[in-house]
Coordinates of C-alpha atoms and ligand atoms in Angstrom, one line a residue:
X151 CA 53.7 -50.9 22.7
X152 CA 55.6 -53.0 25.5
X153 CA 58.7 -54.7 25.2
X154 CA 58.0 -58.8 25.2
X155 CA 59.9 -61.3 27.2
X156 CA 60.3 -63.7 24.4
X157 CA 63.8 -64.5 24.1
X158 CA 64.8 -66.8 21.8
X159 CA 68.4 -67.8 19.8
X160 CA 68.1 -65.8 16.2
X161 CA 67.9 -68.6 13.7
X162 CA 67.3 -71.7 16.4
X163 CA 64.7 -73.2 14.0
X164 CA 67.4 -73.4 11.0
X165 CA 70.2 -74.4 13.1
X166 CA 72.2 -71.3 12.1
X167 CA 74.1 -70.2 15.7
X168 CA 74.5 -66.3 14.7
X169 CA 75.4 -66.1 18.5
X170 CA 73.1 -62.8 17.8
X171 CA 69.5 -62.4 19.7
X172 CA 66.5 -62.2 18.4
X173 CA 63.7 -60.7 20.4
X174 CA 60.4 -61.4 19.8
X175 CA 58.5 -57.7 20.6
X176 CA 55.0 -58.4 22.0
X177 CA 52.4 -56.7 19.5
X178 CA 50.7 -53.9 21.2
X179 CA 46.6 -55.5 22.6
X180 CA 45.3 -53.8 20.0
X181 CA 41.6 -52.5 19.8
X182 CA 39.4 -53.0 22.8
X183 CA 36.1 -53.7 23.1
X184 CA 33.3 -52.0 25.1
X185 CA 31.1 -54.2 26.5
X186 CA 27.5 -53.5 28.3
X187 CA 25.7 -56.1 30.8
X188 CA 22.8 -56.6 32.5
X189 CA 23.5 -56.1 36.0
X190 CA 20.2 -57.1 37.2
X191 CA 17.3 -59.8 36.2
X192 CA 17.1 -58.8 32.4
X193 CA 15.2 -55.3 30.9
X194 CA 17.3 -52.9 32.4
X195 CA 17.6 -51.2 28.8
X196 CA 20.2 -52.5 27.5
X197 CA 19.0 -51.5 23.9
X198 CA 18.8 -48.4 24.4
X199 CA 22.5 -47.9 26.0
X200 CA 24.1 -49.9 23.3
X201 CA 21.7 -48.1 20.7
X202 CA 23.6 -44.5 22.4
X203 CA 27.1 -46.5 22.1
X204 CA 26.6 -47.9 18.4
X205 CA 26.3 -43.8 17.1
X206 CA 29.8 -44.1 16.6
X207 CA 30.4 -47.6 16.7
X208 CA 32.0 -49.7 13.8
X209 CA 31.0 -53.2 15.0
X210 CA 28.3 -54.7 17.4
X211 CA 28.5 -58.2 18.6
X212 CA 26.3 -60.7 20.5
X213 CA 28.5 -63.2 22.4
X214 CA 26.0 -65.2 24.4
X215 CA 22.2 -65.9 24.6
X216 CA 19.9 -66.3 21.8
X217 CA 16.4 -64.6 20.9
X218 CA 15.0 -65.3 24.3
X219 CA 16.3 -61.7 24.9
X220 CA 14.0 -59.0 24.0
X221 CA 15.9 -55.1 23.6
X222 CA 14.4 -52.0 22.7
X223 CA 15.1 -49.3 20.9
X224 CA 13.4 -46.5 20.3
X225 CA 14.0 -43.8 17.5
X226 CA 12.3 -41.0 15.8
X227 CA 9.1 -42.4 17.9
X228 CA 9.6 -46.2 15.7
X229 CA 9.7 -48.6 18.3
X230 CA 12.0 -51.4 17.2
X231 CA 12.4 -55.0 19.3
X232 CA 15.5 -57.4 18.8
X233 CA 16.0 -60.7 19.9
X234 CA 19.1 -62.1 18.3
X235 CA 20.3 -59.1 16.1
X236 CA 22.9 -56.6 18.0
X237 CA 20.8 -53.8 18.4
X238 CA 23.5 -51.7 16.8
X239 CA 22.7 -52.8 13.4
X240 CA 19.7 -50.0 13.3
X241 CA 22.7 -47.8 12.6
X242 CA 23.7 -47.9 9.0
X243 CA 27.6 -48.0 9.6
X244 CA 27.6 -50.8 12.1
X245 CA 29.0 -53.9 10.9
X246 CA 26.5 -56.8 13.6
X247 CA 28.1 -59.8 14.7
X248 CA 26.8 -62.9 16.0
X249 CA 29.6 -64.5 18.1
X250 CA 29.9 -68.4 18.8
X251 CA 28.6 -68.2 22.5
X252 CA 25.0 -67.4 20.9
X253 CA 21.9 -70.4 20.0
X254 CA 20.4 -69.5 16.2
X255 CA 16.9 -69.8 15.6
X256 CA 16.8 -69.0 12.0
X257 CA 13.6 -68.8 11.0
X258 CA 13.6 -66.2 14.2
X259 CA 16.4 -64.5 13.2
X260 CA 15.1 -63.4 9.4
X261 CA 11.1 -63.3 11.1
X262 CA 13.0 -60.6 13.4
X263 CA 14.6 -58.8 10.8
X264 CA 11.6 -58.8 8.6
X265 CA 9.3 -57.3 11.3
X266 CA 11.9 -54.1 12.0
X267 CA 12.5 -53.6 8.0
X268 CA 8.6 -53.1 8.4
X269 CA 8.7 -50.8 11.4
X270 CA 11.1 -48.3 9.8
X271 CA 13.8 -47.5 7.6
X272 CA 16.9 -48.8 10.3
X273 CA 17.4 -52.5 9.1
X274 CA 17.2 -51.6 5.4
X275 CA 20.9 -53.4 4.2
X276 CA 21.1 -56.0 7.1
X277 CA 22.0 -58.9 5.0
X278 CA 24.8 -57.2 4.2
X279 CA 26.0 -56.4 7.8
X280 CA 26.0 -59.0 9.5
X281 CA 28.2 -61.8 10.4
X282 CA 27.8 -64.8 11.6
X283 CA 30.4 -66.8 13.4
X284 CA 30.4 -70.4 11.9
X285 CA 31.1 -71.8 15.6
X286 CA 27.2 -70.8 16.6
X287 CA 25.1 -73.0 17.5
X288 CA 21.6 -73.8 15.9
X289 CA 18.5 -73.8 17.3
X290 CA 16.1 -75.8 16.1
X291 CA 12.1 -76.0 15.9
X292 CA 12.2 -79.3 18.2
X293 CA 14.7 -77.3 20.6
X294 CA 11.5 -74.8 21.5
X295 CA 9.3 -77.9 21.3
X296 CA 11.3 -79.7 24.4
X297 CA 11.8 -76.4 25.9
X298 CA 7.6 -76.5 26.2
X299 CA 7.0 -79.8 27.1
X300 CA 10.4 -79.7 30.0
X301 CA 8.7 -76.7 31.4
X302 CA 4.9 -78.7 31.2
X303 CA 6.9 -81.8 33.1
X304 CA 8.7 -79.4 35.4
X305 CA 4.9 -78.3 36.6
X306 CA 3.3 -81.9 36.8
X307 CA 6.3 -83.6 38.7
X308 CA 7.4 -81.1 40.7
X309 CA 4.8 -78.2 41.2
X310 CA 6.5 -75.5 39.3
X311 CA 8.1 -74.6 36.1
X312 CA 11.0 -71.8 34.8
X313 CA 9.0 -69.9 33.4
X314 CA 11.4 -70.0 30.6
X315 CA 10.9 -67.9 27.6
X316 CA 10.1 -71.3 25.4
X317 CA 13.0 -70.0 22.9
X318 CA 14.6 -73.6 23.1
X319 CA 17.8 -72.0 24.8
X320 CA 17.9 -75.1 28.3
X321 CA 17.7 -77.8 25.3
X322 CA 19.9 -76.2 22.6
X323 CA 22.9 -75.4 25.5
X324 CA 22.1 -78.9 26.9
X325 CA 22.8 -80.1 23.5
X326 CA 26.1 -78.2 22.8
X327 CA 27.4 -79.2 26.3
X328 CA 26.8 -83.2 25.9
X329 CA 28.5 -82.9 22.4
X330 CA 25.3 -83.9 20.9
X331 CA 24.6 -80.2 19.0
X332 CA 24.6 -78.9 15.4
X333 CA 27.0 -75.8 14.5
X334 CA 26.3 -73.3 11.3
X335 CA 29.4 -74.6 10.3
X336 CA 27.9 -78.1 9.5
X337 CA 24.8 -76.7 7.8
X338 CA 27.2 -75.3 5.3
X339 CA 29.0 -78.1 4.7
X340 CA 27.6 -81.2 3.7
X341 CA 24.0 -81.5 3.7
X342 CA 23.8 -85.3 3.6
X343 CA 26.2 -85.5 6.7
X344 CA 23.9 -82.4 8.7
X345 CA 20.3 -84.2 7.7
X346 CA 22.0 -87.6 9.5
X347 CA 23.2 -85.9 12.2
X348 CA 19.7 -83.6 12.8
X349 CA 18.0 -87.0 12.4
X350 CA 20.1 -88.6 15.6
X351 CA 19.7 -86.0 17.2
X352 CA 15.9 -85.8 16.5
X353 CA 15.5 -89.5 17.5
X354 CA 17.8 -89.3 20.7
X355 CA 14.5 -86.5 21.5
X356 CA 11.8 -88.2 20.6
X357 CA 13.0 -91.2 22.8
X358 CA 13.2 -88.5 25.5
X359 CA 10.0 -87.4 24.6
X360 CA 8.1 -89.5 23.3
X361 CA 4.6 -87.3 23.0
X362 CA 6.9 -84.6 21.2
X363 CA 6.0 -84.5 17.2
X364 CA 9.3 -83.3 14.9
X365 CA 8.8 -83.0 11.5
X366 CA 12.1 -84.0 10.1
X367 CA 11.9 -84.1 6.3
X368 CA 9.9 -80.5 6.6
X369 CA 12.6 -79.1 9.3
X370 CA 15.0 -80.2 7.0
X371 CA 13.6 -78.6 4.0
X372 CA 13.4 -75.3 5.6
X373 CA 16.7 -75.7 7.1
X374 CA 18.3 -76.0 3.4
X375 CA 16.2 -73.0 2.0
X376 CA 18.8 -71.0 4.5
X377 CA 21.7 -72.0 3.5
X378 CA 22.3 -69.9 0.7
X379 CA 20.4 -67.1 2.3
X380 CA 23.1 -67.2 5.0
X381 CA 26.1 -68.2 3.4
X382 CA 27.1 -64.9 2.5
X383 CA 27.0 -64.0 6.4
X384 CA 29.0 -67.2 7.3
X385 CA 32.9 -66.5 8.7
X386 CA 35.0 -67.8 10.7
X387 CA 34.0 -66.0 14.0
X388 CA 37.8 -66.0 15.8
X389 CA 39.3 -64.8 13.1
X390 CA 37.1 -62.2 12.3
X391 CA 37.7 -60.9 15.7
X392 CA 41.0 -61.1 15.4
X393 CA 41.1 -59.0 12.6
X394 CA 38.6 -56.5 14.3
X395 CA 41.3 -56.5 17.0
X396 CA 43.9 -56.0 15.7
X397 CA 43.3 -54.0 12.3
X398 CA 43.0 -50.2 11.9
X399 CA 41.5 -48.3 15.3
X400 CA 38.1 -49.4 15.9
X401 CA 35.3 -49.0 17.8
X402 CA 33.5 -52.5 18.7
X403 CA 30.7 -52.7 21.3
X404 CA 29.6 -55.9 22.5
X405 CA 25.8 -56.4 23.8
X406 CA 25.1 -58.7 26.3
X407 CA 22.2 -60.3 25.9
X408 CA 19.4 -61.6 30.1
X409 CA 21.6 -60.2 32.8
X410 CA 23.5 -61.1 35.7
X411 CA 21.2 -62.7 37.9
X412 CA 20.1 -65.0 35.2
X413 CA 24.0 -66.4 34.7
X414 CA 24.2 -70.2 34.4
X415 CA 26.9 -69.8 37.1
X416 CA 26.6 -66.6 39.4
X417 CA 22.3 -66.3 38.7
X418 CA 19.4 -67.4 40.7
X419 CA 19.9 -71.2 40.1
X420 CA 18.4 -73.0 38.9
X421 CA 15.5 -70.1 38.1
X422 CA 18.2 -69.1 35.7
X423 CA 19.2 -69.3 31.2
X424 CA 21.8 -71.6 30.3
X425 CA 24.5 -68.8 29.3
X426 CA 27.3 -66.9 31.0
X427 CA 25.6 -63.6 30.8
X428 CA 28.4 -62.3 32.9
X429 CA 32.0 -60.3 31.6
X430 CA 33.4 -63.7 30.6
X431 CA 30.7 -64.9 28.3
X432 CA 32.6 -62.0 26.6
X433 CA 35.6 -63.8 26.0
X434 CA 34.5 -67.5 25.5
X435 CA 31.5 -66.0 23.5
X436 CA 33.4 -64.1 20.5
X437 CA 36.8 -66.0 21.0
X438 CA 39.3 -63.4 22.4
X439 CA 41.3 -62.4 25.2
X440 CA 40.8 -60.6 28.5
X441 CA 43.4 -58.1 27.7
X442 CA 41.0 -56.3 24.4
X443 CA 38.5 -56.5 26.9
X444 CA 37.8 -52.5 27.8
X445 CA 34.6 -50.1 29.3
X446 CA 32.4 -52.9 31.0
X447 CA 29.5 -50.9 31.3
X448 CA 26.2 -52.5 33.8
X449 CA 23.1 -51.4 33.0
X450 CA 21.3 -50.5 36.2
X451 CA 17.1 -50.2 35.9
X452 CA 16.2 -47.5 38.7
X453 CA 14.3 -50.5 40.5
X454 CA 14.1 -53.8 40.3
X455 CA 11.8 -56.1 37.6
X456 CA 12.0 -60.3 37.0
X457 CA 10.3 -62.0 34.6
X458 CA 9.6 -65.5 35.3
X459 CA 10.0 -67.6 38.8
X460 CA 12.6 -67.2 41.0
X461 CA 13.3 -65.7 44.2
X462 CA 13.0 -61.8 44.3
X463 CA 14.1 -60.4 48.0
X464 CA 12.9 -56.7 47.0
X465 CA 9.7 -57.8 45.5
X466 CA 6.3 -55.5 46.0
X467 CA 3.6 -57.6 45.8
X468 CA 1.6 -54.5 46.7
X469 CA 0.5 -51.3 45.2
X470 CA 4.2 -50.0 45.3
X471 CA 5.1 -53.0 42.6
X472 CA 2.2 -52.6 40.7
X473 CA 2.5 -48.8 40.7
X474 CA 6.3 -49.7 39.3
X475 CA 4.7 -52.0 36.8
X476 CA 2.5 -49.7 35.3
X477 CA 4.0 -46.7 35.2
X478 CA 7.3 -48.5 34.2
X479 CA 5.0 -50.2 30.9
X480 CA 6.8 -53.5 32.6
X481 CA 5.5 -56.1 29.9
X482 CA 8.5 -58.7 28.7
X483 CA 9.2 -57.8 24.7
X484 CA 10.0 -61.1 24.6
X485 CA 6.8 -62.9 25.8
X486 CA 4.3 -60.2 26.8
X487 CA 4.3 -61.6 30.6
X488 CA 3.8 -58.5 33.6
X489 CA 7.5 -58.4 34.8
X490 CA 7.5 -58.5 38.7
X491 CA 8.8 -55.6 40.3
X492 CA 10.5 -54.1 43.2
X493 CA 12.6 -51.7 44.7
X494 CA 16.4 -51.3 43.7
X495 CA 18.2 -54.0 45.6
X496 CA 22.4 -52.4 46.2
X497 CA 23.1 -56.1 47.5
X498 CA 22.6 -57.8 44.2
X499 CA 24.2 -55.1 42.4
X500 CA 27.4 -55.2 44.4
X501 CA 27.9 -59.0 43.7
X502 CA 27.1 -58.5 40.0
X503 CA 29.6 -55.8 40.3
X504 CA 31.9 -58.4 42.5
X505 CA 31.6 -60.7 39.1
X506 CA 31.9 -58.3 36.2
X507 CA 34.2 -55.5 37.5
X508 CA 31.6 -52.8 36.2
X509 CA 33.5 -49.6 35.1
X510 CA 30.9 -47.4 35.1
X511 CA 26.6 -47.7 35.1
X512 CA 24.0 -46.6 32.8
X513 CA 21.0 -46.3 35.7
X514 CA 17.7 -46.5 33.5
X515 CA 14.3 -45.5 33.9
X516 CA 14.5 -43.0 37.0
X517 CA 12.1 -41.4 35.7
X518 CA 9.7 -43.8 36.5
X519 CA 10.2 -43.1 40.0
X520 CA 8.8 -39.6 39.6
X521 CA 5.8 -40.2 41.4
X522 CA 6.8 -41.7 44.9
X523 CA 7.2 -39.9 47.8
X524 CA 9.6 -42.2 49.7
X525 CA 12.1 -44.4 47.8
X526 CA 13.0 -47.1 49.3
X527 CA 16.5 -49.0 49.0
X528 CA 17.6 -52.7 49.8
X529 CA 21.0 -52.2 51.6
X530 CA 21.8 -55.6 52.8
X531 CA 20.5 -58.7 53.6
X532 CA 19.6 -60.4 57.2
X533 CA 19.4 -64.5 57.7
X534 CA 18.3 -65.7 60.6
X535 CA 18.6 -62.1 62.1
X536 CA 22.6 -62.3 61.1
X537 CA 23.7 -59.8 58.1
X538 CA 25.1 -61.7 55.6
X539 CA 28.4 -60.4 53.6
X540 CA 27.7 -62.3 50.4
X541 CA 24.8 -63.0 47.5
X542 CA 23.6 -66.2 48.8
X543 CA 23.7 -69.2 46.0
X544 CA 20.8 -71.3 47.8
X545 CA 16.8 -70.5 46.5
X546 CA 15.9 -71.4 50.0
X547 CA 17.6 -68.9 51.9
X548 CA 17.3 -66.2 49.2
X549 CA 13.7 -66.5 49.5
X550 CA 14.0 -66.0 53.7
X551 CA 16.3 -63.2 53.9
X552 CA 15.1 -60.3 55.5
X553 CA 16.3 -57.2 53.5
X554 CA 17.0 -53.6 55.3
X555 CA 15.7 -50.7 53.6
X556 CA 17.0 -47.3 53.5
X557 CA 14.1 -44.9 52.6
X558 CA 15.3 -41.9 50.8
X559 CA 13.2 -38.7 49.2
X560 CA 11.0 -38.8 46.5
X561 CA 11.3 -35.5 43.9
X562 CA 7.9 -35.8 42.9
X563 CA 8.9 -33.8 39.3
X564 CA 8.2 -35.2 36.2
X565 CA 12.0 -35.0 35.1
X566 CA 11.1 -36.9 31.2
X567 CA 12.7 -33.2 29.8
X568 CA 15.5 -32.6 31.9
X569 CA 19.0 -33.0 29.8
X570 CA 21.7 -32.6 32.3
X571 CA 22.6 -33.8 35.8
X572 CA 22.4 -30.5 37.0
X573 CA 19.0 -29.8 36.2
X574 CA 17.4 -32.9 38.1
X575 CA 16.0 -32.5 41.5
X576 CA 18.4 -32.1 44.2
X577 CA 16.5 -35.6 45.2
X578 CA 17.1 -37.5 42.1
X579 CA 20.4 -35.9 41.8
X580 CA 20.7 -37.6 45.8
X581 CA 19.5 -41.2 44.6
X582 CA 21.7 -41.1 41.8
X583 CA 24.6 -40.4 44.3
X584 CA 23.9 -42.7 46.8
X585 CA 23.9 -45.4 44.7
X586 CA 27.2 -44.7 43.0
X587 CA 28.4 -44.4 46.7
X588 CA 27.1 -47.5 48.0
X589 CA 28.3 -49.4 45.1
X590 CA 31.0 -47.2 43.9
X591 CA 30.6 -47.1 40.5
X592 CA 30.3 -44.2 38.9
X593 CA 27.0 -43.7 36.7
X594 CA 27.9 -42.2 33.8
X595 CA 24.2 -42.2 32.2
X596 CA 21.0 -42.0 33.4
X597 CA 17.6 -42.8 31.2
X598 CA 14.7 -40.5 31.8
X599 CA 12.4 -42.2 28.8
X600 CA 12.4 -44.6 26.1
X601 CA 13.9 -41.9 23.4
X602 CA 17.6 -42.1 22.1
X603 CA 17.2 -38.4 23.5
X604 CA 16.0 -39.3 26.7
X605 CA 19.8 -40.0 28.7
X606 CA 21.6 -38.1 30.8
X607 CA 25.3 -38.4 30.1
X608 CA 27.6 -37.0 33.5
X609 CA 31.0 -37.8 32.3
Ligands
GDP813 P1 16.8 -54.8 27.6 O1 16.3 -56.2 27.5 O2 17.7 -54.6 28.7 O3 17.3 -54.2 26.3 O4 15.5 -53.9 28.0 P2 14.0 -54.0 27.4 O5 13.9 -53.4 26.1 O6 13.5 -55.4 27.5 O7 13.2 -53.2 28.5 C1 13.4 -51.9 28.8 C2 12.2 -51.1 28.5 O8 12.3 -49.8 29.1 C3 11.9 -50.8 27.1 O9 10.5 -50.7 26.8 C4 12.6 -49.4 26.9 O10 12.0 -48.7 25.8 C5 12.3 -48.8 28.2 N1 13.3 -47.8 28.7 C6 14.7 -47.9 28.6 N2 15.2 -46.9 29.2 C7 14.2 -46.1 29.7 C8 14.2 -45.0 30.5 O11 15.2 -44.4 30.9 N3 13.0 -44.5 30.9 C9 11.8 -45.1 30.4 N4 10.6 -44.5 30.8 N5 11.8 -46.2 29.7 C10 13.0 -46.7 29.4
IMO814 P1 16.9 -59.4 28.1 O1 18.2 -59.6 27.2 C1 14.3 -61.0 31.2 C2 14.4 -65.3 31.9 C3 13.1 -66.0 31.6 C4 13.1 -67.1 32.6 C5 14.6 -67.5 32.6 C6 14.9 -68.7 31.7 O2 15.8 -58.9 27.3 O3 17.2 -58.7 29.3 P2 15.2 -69.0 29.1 O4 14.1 -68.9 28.0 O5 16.4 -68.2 28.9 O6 15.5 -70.4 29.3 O7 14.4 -68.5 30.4 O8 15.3 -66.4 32.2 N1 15.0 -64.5 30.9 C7 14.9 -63.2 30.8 N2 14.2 -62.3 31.6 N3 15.0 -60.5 30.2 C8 15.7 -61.4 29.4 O9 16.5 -61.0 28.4 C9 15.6 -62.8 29.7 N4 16.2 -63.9 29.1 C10 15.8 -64.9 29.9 O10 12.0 -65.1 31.8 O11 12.8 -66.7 33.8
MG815 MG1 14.5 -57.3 27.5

């Protein structure tokens, strides 16, 4: 604990001059919280790292995002997806918590939780653990309505779409920033005042959108038959945080939900999702401060995958991608599109590592790389025959760069059973190095299959 520099007169407030100082001591930062981040274009395995994390965890939050994310998690062979749950919440001691930075689909959220409880035994009790901060925002049916018919205008005025996920997150953020939203907190209070105010809102899109057809009364309906349901969950998300923080010793994990290159601010704009999927969604997404922010741990895929449009400088639009694709089962979990593939781009990374301040990398799926002789690696990025020092922000000249390529030695070893750093190929164990040179990072796990087993652990 660290001395503060508060000074102030003992008894100022009452007017009583003691002549004696007071000094305010600074409370110690308290807990700190681990967080884990996409450092790519989404699927890197997120799931499964926060699924290692969570063994031991005592809570799991979501801070940004809503169920257009799609994490894995595979145990005892029981594949299980989540869209807006923490992932953690599969483990029986976690306390899940939905932070105000997320967009909540209801109907997904309990449709989500219903389908795992089916899969397996690892969501039995969920009700009961999680939270949900009363700050969220709500998603509602006409949200992923507008989201369709945007993306169908986006293709008939201008020749190409986002190729968003249809989840309702551009419209539901779009709401929240122009003031015009609806939080969990007004669907508990009155419901008079929320059907008014869903039925502006409602009307503001239907004058929008005039094809688009909202069923108000039945929204509504629906809408009421979750407030009890949720009420339960309901807190008030800063101070629950606080508390977290600041109570006995605790372990709290935080999951970020798409990944840096799909940041509202530091992604591919505009081929982007509307939330700060970087380290500060952290803060403005759960409502604390910098300093309880601890491990910020980027999850790495061994290559490079992108759902949706958007420029893709490593892309393999040959039988090298579609090798990736296949062998790498690269289907979203989210929409069943192919994800695009390509080889590991280090120039991307190190500006998602420029942004987030990664403390160490999980570097997923290197397993699927078992099978190619030559491996290769973007390095850096040429414009008009120039290297170029930064990430560039424009589409245009993302899409022209020329990227340079190191090519480095296959293994061609199945390396699904290997356990330990030291029993990889002296090639993997070379790829794995190079890339914690180039980016200097250490890489503290690396995922050699879908299983909870399946992860190396170095350090
Ligand atoms: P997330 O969105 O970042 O959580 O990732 P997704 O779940 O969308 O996609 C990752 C996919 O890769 C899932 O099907 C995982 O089961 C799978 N996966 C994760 N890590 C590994 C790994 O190390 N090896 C293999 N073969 N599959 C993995
Ligand atoms: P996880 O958490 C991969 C992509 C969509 C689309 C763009 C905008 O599983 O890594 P949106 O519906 O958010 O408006 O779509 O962002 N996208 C993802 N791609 N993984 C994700 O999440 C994604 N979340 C959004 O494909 O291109
Ligand atoms: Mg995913």
């Amino acid at each position: 604990m660290s001395e503060g520099r508060i000074v102030a007169a003992a008894g100022a407030h009452n007017g009583a001059h003691t002549g004696e100082e007071h000094r305010i001591v600074q409370r110690s930062v308290g807990n700190k919280v681990t967080v884990v981040l996409g450092a790519q274009w989404g699927d890197e395995g997120k799931g499964k790292v926060v699924d290692l994390l969570a063994q031991d965890a005592d809570i799991v939050c979501r801070c940004q995002g809503g169920n257009n994310a799609g994490h894995t998690v595979v145990v005892d062979s029981v594949e299980y997806d989540f869209h807006l749950l923490p992932s953690g919440i599969i483990n029986p001691n976690v306390t899940a918590f939905i932070g105000n930075g997320v967009v909540i689909h209801l109907p997904g959220l309990f449709e989500e939780a219903e389908k795992n409880l089916r899969k397996g035994k690892g969501l039995e009790g969920w009700e009961k653990r999680l939270i949900i901060s009363d700050r969220a925002h709500i998603v509602f049916d006409f949200h992923q309505a507008v989201d369709g018919v945007q993306e169908q205008l986006r293709q008939q005025q201008a020749g190409k779409n986002l190729g968003t996920t249809k989840k309702g997150i551009g419209p539901v953020y779009s709401a929240k920033a122009a003031r015009s939203g609806l939080r969990i907190c007004d669907l508990l209070s009155d419901f008079q005042d929320f059907s008014e105010r869903y039925k502006v809102l409602a009307q503001q899109y239907k004058s929008m959108y005039p094809t688009l057809d909202i069923d108000v009364d039945g929204e509504l309906e629906k809408l009421k038959v979750y407030v009890d349901r949720i009420k339960p969950m309901v807190r008030d998300g800063v101070y629950f945080i606080y508390q977290a923080l600041h109570g006995p010793k605790k372990k709290i994990l935080v999951e970020g939900a798409n990944a840096a290159l799909l940041d509202i601010d530091f992604g591919t704009y505009p081929f982007v999702t509307s939330s700060n999927c970087t380290v500060g969604g952290v803060c403005t997404g759960l409502g604390m401060p910098p300093q309880n922010v601890g491990e910020v741990y980027g999850v790495v895929k061994a290559y490079t995958t992108r759902v949706g449009i958007g420029a893709f400088p490593t892309e393999q639009t040959n039988e090298v991608g579609e090798r990736l694709q296949s062998r790498g089962k690269e289907v979203g979990v989210t929409t069943g599109r192919k994800r695009r593939c390509g080889w590991l781009d280090l120039v991307l990374l190190k500006y998602a590592h420029m942004i987030n301040g990664f403390t160490a990398l999980a570097l997923t799926k290197l397993d699927i790389l078992d099978v190619f002789e030559d491996i290769k690696v973007g390095i850096a990025y040429k414009v008009d025959d120039e290297l170029i020092p930064h990430f560039p922000a424009n589409q245009e000249i993302l899409h022209k760069v020329e990227v340079q390529y190191i090519s480095l030695p296959g293994w061609n070893t199945d390396i699904s059973n290997t356990r330990t750093f030291e029993e990889l190929p002296e090639n993997a164990q070379k790829y794995v190095r190079f890339v914690e040179k180039h980016l200097d990072v250490p890489v503290k796990w690396i995922g050699v299959g879908k299983s909870r087993e399946s992860m190396i652990q170095l350090f």
